[in-house]
Short mmCIF file of C-alpha atoms and ligand atoms in Angstrom, two decimals:
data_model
loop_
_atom_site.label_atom_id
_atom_site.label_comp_id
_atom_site.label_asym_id
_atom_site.label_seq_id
_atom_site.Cartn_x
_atom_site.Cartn_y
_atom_site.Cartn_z
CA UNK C 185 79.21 112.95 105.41
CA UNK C 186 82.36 113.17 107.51
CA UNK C 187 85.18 114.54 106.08
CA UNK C 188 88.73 114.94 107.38
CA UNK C 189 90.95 118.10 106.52
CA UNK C 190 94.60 117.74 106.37
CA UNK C 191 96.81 121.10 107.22
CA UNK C 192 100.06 120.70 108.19
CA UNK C 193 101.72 124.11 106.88
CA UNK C 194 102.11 127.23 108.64
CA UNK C 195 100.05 128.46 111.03
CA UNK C 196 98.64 131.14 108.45
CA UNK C 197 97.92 128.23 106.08
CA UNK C 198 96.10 126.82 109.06
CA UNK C 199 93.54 129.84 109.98
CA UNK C 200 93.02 130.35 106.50
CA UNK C 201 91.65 127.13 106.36
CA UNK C 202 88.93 128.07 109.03
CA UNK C 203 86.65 128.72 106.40
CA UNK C 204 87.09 125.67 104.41
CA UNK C 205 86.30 123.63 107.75
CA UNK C 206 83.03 126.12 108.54
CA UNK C 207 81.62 124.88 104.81
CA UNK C 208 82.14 121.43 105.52
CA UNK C 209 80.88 121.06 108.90
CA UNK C 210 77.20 121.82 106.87
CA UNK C 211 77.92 118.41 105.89
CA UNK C 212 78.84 116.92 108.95
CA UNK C 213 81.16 115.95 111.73
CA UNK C 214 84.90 117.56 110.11
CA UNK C 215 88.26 115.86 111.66
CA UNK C 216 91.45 117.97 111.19
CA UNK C 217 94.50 116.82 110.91
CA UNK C 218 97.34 119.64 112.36
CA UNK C 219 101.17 119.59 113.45
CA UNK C 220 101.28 120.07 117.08
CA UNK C 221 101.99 123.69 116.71
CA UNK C 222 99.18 124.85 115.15
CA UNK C 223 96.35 122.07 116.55
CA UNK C 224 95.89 124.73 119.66
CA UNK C 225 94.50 127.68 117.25
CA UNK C 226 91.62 125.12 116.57
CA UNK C 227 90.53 124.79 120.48
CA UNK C 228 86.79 125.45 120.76
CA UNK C 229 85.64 125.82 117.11
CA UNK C 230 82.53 124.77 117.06
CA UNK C 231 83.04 123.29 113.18
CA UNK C 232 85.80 121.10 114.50
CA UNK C 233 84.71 117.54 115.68
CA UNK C 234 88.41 116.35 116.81
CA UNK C 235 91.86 117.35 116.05
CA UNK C 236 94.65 114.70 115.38
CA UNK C 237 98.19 115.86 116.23
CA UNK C 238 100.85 114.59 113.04
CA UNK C 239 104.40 115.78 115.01
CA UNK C 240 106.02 115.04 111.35
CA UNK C 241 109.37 116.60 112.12
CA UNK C 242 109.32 114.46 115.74
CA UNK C 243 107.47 111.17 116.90
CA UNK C 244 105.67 111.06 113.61
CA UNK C 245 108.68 111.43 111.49
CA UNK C 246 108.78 108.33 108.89
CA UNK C 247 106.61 105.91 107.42
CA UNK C 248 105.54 104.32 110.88
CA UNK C 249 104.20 107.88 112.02
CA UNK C 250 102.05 108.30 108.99
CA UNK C 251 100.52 104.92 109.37
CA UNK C 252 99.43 105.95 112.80
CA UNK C 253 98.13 108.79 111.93
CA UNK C 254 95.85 106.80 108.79
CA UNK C 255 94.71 104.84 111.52
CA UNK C 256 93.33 107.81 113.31
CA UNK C 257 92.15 109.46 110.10
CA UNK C 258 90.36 105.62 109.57
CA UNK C 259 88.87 105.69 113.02
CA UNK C 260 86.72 108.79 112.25
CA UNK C 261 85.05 107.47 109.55
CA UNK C 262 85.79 109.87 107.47
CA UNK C 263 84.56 109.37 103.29
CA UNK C 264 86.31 112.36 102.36
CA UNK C 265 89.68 114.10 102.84
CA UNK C 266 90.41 117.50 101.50
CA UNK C 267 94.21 117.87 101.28
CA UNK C 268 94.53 121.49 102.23
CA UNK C 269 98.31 121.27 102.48
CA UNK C 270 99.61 119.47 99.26
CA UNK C 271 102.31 117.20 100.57
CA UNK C 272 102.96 113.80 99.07
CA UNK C 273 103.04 112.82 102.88
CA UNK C 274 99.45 114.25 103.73
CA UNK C 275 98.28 113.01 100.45
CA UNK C 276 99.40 109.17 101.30
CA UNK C 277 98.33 109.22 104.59
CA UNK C 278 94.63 109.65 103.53
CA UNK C 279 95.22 106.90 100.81
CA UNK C 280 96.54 105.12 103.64
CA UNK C 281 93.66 105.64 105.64
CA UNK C 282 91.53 104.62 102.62
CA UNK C 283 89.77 107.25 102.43
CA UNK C 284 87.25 107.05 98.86
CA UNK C 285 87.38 110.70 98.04
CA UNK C 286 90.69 112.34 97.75
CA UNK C 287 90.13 116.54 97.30
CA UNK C 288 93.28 118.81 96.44
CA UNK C 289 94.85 121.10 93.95
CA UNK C 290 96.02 120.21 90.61
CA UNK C 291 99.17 121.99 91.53
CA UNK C 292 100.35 119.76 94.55
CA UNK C 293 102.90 117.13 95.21
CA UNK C 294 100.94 114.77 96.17
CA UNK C 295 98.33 114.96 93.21
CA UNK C 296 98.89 111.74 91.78
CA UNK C 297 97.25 110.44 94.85
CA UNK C 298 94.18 112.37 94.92
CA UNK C 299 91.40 111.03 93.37
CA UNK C 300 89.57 114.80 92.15
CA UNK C 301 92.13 117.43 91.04
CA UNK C 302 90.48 121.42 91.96
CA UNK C 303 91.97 123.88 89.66
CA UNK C 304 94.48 126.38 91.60
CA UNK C 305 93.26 129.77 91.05
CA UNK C 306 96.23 131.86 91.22
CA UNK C 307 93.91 134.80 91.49
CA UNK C 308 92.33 134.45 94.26
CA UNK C 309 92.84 134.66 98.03
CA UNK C 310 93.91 131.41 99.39
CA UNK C 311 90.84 131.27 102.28
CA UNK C 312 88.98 131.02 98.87
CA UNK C 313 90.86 128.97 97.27
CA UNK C 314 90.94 126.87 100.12
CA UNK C 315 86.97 126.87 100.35
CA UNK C 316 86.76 126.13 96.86
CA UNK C 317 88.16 122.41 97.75
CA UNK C 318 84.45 121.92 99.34
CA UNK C 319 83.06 122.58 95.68
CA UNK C 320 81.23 120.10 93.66
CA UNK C 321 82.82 119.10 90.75
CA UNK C 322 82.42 121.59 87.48
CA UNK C 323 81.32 124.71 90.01
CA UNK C 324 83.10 127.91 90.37
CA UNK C 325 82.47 130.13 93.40
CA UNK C 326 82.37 133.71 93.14
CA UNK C 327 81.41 134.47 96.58
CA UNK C 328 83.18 137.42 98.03
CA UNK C 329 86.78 136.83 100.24
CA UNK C 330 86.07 134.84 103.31
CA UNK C 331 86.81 135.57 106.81
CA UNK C 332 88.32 133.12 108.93
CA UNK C 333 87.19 132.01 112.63
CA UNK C 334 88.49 131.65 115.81
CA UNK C 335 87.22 130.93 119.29
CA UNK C 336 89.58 132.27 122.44
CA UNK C 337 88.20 130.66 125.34
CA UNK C 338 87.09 132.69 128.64
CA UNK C 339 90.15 131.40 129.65
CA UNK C 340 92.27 133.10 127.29
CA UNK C 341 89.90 136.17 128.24
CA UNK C 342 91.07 136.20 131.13
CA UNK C 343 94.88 135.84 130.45
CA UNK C 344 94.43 139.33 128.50
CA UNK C 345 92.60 140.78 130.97
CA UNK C 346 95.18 140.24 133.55
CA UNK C 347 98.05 141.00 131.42
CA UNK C 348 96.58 144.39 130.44
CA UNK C 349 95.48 145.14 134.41
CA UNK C 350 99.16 144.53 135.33
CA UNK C 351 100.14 147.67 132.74
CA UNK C 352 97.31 149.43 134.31
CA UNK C 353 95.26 149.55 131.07
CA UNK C 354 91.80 150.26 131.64
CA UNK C 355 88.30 149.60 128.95
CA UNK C 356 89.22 152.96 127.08
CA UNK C 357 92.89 153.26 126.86
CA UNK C 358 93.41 152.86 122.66
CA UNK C 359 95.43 149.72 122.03
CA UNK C 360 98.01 149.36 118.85
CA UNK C 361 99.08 146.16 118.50
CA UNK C 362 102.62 145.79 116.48
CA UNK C 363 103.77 142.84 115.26
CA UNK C 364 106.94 143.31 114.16
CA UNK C 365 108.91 139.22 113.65
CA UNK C 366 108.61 136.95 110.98
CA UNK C 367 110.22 133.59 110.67
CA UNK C 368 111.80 135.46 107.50
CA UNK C 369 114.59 137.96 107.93
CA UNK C 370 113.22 140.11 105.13
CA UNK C 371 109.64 139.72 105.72
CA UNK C 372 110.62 142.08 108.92
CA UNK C 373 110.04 145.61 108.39
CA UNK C 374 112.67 147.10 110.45
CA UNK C 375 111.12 150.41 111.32
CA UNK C 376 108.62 149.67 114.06
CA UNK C 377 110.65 151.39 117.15
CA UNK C 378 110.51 154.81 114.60
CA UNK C 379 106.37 153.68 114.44
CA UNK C 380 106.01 153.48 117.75
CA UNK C 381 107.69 156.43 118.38
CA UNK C 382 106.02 158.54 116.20
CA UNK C 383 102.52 157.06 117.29
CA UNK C 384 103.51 158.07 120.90
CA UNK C 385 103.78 161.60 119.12
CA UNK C 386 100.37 161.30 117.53
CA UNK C 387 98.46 159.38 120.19
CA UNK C 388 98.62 161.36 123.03
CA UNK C 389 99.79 160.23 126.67
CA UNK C 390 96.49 157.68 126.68
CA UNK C 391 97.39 155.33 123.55
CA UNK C 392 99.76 151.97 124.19
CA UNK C 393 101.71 150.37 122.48
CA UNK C 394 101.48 146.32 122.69
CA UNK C 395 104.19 143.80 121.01
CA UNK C 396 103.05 140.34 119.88
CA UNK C 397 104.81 138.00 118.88
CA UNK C 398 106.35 134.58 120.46
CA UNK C 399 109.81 134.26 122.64
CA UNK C 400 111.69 134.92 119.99
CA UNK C 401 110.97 138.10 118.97
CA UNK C 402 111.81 139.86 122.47
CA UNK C 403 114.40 141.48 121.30
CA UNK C 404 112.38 143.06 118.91
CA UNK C 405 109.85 144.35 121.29
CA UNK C 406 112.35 145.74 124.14
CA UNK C 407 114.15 147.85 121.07
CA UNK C 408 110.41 149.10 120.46
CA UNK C 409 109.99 149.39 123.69
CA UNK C 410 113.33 152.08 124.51
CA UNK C 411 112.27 153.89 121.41
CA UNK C 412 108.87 154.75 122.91
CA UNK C 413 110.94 155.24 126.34
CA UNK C 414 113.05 157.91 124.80
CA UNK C 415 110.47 159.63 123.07
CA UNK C 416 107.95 159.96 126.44
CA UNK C 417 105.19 157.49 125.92
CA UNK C 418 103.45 155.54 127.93
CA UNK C 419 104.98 151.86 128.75
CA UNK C 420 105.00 150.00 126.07
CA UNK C 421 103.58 146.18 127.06
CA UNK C 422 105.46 143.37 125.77
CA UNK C 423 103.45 140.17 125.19
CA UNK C 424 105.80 138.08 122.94
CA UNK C 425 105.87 134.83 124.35
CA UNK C 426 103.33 135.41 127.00
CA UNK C 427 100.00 134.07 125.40
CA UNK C 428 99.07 131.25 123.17
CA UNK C 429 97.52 131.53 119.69
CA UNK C 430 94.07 132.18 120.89
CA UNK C 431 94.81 134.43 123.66
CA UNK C 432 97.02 136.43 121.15
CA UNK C 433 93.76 136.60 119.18
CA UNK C 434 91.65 137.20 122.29
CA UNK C 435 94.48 140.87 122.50
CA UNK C 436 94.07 141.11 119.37
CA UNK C 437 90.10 141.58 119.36
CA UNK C 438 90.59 144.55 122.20
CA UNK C 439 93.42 146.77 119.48
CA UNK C 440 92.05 149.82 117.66
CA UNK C 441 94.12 148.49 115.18
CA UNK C 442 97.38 145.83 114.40
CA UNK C 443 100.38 146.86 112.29
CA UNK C 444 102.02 143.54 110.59
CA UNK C 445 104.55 142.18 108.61
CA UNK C 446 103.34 139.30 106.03
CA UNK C 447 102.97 136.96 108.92
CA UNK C 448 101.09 134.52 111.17
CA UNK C 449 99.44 137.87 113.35
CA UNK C 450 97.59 139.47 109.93
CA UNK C 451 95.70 136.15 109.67
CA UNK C 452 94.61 136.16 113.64
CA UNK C 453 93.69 140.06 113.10
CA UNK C 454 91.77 139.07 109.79
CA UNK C 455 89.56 136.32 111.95
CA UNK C 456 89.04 138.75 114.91
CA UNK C 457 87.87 141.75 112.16
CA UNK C 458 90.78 144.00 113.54
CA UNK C 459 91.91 146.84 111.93
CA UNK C 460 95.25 145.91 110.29
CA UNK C 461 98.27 147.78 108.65
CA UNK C 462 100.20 144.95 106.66
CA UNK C 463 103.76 146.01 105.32
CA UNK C 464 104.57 143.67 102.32
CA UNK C 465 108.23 143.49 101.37
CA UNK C 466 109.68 140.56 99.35
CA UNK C 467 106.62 138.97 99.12
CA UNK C 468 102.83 140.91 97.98
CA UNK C 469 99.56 140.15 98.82
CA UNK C 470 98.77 139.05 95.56
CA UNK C 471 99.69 135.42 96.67
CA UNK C 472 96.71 135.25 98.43
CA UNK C 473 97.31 136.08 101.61
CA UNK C 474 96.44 139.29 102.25
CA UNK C 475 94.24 140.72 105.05
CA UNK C 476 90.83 139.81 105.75
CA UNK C 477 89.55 142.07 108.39
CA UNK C 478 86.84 144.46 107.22
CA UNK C 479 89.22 147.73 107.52
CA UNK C 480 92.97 147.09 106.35
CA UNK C 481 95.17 149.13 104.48
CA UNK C 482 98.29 147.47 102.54
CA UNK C 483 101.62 149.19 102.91
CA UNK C 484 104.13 148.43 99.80
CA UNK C 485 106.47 149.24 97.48
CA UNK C 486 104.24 148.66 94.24
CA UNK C 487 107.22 149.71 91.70
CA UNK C 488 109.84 147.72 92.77
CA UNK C 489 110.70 145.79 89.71
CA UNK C 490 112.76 142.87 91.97
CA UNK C 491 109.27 142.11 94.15
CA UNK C 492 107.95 139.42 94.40
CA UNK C 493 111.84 137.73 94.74
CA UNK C 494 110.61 134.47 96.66
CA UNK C 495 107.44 132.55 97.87
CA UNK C 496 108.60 133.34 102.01
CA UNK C 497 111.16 135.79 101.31
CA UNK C 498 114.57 135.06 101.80
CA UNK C 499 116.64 134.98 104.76
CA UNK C 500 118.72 137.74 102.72
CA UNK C 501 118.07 140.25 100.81
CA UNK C 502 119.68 138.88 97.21
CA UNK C 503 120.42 143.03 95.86
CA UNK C 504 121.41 143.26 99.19
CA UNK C 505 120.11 146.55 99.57
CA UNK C 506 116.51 145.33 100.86
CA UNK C 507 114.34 148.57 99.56
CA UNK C 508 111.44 146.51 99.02
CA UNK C 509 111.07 147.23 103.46
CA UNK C 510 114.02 150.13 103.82
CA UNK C 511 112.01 152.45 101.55
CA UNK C 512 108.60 151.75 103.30
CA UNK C 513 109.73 154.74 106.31
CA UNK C 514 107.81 155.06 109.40
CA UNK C 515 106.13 158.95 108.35
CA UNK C 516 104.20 157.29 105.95
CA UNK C 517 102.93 154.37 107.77
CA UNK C 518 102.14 156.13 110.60
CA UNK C 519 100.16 158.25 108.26
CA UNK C 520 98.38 154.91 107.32
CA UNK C 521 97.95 153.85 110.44
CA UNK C 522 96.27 156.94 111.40
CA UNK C 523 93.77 156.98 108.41
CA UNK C 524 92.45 153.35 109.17
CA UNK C 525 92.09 154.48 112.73
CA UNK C 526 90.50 158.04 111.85
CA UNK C 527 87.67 155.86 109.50
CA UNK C 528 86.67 153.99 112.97
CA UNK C 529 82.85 154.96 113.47
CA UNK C 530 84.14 155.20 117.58
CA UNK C 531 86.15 158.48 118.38
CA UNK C 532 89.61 158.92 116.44
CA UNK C 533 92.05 157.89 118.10
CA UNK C 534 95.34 160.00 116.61
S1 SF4 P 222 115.41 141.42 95.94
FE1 SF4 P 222 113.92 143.07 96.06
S2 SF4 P 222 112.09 142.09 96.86
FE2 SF4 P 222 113.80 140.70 97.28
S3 SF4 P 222 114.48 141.20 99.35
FE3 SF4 P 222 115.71 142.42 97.92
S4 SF4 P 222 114.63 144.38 97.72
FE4 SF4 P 222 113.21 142.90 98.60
#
């Protein structure tokens, strides 16, 4: 059977859905349908047949874009689309493409045009949930959480390699990967320079410090960078906005350990089984996006009446004081950070 998979949501949404494509792919050849953002993250995975590029904010935008992209959902052949991003958009360009069978949650927009309805478990993580689309109808899964996939190329190898070369960082020097933007104002914890700092302190002169994140988040990274400066460790290496998706991952696979914000990052550490400290703030991982990796640790402020205040978080904090992140201080996570490090079966590294 070929199926198609429409994901047009955040690149999160996207690698979550890695597992979802893995089950199907049992089945036969899988088609995904991505924005042009997130189709690179998909490069080289073997359960992928093709991906088709929907720009809906650009050259897509409108009815005329969706009919061209039914005609390229038609041309696969596909018998059955699983609507992984509930949009009324997504959902009419598989009717569109007349597609028989229609998958999606019973929760979505665009549910009128699906033709089965999967229950939206609330409960459980949204890889799951996501994988529970490829059910038959009347079965529940119980299987375990599911760990997505990803595939950097030798290329993106490479890219790392030389990027951690040029900061003179050799096959044994402990890496700590921080991640500290979000496309969310409050979603950013806004004590990683004090973590970095402090894991300077702790790490001895061998342990680095490397920033991902995209162009944006620069500034972020040279203010963790002059905190690490001022307290005498090692250079810190800034890679926002020098590697794509699948390089980041390809970093991300040589870190002792990542330290995130509820963002895009804790999903490529959860598919490359990194270590990962995830700092939850406005939003908790009880959505179902939580880490996946095998050793994670969750960082939050659990009595906090006001949390969860928003799906994303908001741009602003709406108390305005924002102690769901100002409480979470650097001490204690660099306490965490330690312990998930310290239960490595290699040498501790702090
Ligand atoms: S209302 Fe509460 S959860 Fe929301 S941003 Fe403010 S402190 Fe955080």
């Amino acid at each position: 059977m070929v199926s198609c998979v429409l994901q047009t949501a955040f690149l999160g949404d996207m690698i979550l859905t890695t597992p979802l494509i893995t089950r199907l792919a049992e089945d036969g050849p899988v088609h995904v349908v991505a924005t042009p953002a997130n189709a690179g993250i998909l490069l080289n995975h073997p359960a992928v047949a093709s991906v088709i590029v929907f720009d809906k904010r650009g050259r897509d935008r409108g009815v005329g874009g969706m009919r061209r992209v039914a005609r390229a959902v038609r041309a696969t052949g596909a018998s059955r689309a699983v609507l992984a991003q509930g949009s009324v958009r997504t959902a009419a360009i598989a009717w569109l493409a007349g597609v028989p069978e229609r998958v999606g949650f019973d929760t979505s927009p665009g549910r009128l045009l699906y033709s089965r309805r999967v229950p939206f478990d609330g409960a459980r993580h949204h890889a799951q949930r996501l994988w529970q689309l490829a059910s038959p109808p009347g079965t529940t899964h119980t299987a375990p959480p599911l760990r997505p996939s990803l595939f950097p190329s030798p290329a993106d190898v490479a890219l790392v390699d030389s990027l951690l070369r040029e900061h003179e960082v050799t096959a044994d020097t402990p890496l700590v990967a921080l991640a500290p933007g979000s496309v969310w104002a409050t979603k950013r914890w806004p004590f990683f320079d004090a973590l970095a700092a402090r894991l300077r302190e702790h790490a001895g002169a061998t342990c680095r410090v490397v920033v991902l994140g995209g162009p944006g988040d620069r500034a972020l990274a040279d203010t963790i960078a002059a905190a690490v400066a001022a307290a005498g460790g090692a250079p810190v290496i800034d890679a926002t906005g020098r590697l794509s998706l699948l390089a980041s991952a390809a970093l991300l696979a040589r870190c002792r350990v990542l330290v995130t914000n509820d963002s895009a990052p804790l999903h490529l550490a959860s598919a490359m089984n990194t270590p990962t400290v995830a700092l939850f703030g406005p939003t908790v991982p009880g959505f179902g996006f939580g880490p996946l990796a095998e050793r994670h640790r969750l960082v939050e402020h659990t009595d906090l009446p006001c949390r969860p205040c928003g799906a994303h978080g908001p741009m602003r904090c709406p108390l305005d004081h924002w102690r769901c992140m100002r409480d979470l201080d650097a001490v204690m996570v660099a306490d965490v950070v330690r312990a998930i490090v310290t239960d490595a079966p290699s040498t501790p590294v702090f």
